[in-house]
């Protein structure tokens, strides 16, 4: 995972930053308008200027790249989706389940009803391990 400048700490996106990253991971390089529209489709109303400001801050933090070669600036995620999700999941499991993946899985299976297909995939994964 990308490191923060001047430290060895990985970049830890906030929830709002993660929402923007999710849009960019799903749709690829995008304008602020597209990102803002997608955020508004997914949740409560988000102001364009708020999205713009947050994306500008994310460029400063090293999370996004900005292509200024055309009138409409295009933003690209610099953080890798898989690495970021893996880091955040590891941190979550460590914090909430004292590092126990089995406790997390048991809680998930108790809280969310898994389909037959999902259970088969879990069985296949367990057999591979």
Short mmCIF file of C-alpha atoms in Angstrom, two decimals:
data_model
loop_
_atom_site.label_atom_id
_atom_site.label_comp_id
_atom_site.label_asym_id
_atom_site.label_seq_id
_atom_site.Cartn_x
_atom_site.Cartn_y
_atom_site.Cartn_z
CA UNK A 1 0.00 0.00 0.00
CA UNK A 2 1.23 3.51 -0.74
CA UNK A 3 3.11 5.13 2.11
CA UNK A 4 2.51 8.64 3.42
CA UNK A 5 5.28 11.08 2.58
CA UNK A 6 7.94 11.53 5.32
CA UNK A 7 6.67 8.47 7.25
CA UNK A 8 6.46 4.72 6.88
CA UNK A 9 2.75 4.81 7.66
CA UNK A 10 0.33 3.58 4.98
CA UNK A 11 -2.24 6.10 3.78
CA UNK A 12 -5.49 5.57 5.71
CA UNK A 13 -8.43 6.93 3.71
CA UNK A 14 -11.37 8.39 5.62
CA UNK A 15 -14.87 7.09 4.90
CA UNK A 16 -15.56 10.00 2.55
CA UNK A 17 -12.24 9.42 0.76
CA UNK A 18 -13.07 5.72 0.42
CA UNK A 19 -16.38 6.58 -1.22
CA UNK A 20 -14.52 8.63 -3.84
CA UNK A 21 -11.92 5.90 -4.32
CA UNK A 22 -14.70 3.33 -4.82
CA UNK A 23 -16.15 5.43 -7.64
CA UNK A 24 -12.75 5.83 -9.29
CA UNK A 25 -11.92 2.12 -8.90
CA UNK A 26 -15.24 1.20 -10.48
CA UNK A 27 -15.36 3.81 -13.27
CA UNK A 28 -11.68 4.57 -13.88
CA UNK A 29 -10.31 8.08 -14.48
CA UNK A 30 -13.16 10.55 -13.95
CA UNK A 31 -14.07 14.19 -13.62
CA UNK A 32 -15.31 15.65 -10.35
CA UNK A 33 -18.78 15.94 -11.93
CA UNK A 34 -18.96 12.19 -12.63
CA UNK A 35 -17.69 11.31 -9.16
CA UNK A 36 -20.16 13.71 -7.54
CA UNK A 37 -23.05 12.33 -9.62
CA UNK A 38 -22.18 8.75 -8.63
CA UNK A 39 -21.93 9.72 -4.96
CA UNK A 40 -25.37 11.36 -5.16
CA UNK A 41 -26.80 8.18 -6.70
CA UNK A 42 -25.37 6.09 -3.86
CA UNK A 43 -26.21 8.20 -0.81
CA UNK A 44 -27.52 11.51 0.48
CA UNK A 45 -26.99 14.69 -1.50
CA UNK A 46 -23.34 15.68 -1.77
CA UNK A 47 -22.39 19.19 -2.91
CA UNK A 48 -20.17 19.45 -5.97
CA UNK A 49 -17.87 21.89 -4.20
CA UNK A 50 -17.43 19.48 -1.28
CA UNK A 51 -16.48 16.67 -3.65
CA UNK A 52 -14.07 18.96 -5.51
CA UNK A 53 -12.38 20.14 -2.31
CA UNK A 54 -12.02 16.61 -0.96
CA UNK A 55 -10.55 15.37 -4.24
CA UNK A 56 -8.08 18.27 -4.23
CA UNK A 57 -7.04 17.29 -0.69
CA UNK A 58 -6.68 13.66 -1.82
CA UNK A 59 -4.27 14.82 -4.55
CA UNK A 60 -2.22 16.63 -1.89
CA UNK A 61 -2.22 13.47 0.28
CA UNK A 62 -1.01 11.37 -2.65
CA UNK A 63 -4.21 9.31 -3.02
CA UNK A 64 -5.19 10.69 -6.44
CA UNK A 65 -3.51 11.98 -9.57
CA UNK A 66 -5.00 14.93 -11.47
CA UNK A 67 -4.61 15.37 -15.23
CA UNK A 68 -4.88 19.09 -15.95
CA UNK A 69 -4.15 18.84 -19.68
CA UNK A 70 -7.73 19.61 -20.70
CA UNK A 71 -10.38 22.06 -19.53
CA UNK A 72 -12.00 19.38 -17.34
CA UNK A 73 -9.51 17.91 -14.88
CA UNK A 74 -9.52 14.12 -14.75
CA UNK A 75 -8.70 12.32 -11.51
CA UNK A 76 -7.22 8.84 -11.16
CA UNK A 77 -6.85 6.72 -8.03
CA UNK A 78 -3.20 6.26 -7.05
CA UNK A 79 -4.06 3.76 -4.31
CA UNK A 80 -4.45 0.17 -5.45
CA UNK A 81 -7.94 -1.17 -4.67
CA UNK A 82 -6.88 -4.63 -3.51
CA UNK A 83 -3.99 -3.37 -1.36
CA UNK A 84 -6.13 -0.67 0.24
CA UNK A 85 -9.00 -3.02 1.04
CA UNK A 86 -6.59 -5.64 2.38
CA UNK A 87 -4.88 -3.09 4.64
CA UNK A 88 -8.20 -1.75 5.95
CA UNK A 89 -9.59 -5.24 6.51
CA UNK A 90 -6.46 -6.31 8.39
CA UNK A 91 -6.76 -3.21 10.56
CA UNK A 92 -10.47 -3.87 11.17
CA UNK A 93 -9.91 -7.53 12.11
CA UNK A 94 -7.05 -6.57 14.43
CA UNK A 95 -9.09 -3.86 16.13
CA UNK A 96 -12.52 -5.49 16.33
CA UNK A 97 -11.67 -9.21 16.54
CA UNK A 98 -8.21 -9.20 18.15
CA UNK A 99 -6.76 -10.50 14.89
CA UNK A 100 -9.05 -13.52 14.68
CA UNK A 101 -10.28 -14.10 11.14
CA UNK A 102 -12.43 -17.01 12.35
CA UNK A 103 -14.26 -14.74 14.83
CA UNK A 104 -14.95 -12.29 12.01
CA UNK A 105 -16.26 -15.06 9.73
CA UNK A 106 -18.49 -16.50 12.46
CA UNK A 107 -19.93 -13.05 13.17
CA UNK A 108 -20.52 -12.42 9.46
CA UNK A 109 -22.27 -15.75 8.96
CA UNK A 110 -24.44 -15.16 12.02
CA UNK A 111 -25.41 -11.62 10.93
CA UNK A 112 -25.87 -12.09 7.18
CA UNK A 113 -27.67 -15.02 5.63
CA UNK A 114 -25.33 -16.48 3.01
CA UNK A 115 -26.77 -17.98 -0.16
CA UNK A 116 -26.12 -21.60 -1.04
CA UNK A 117 -23.74 -20.41 -3.77
CA UNK A 118 -21.80 -18.23 -1.32
CA UNK A 119 -21.53 -21.10 1.16
CA UNK A 120 -20.19 -23.37 -1.60
CA UNK A 121 -17.53 -20.77 -2.45
CA UNK A 122 -16.57 -20.55 1.23
CA UNK A 123 -16.29 -24.34 1.41
CA UNK A 124 -14.10 -24.37 -1.71
CA UNK A 125 -11.83 -21.71 -0.22
CA UNK A 126 -11.56 -23.59 3.07
CA UNK A 127 -10.69 -26.80 1.23
CA UNK A 128 -7.92 -24.98 -0.67
CA UNK A 129 -6.48 -23.66 2.59
#
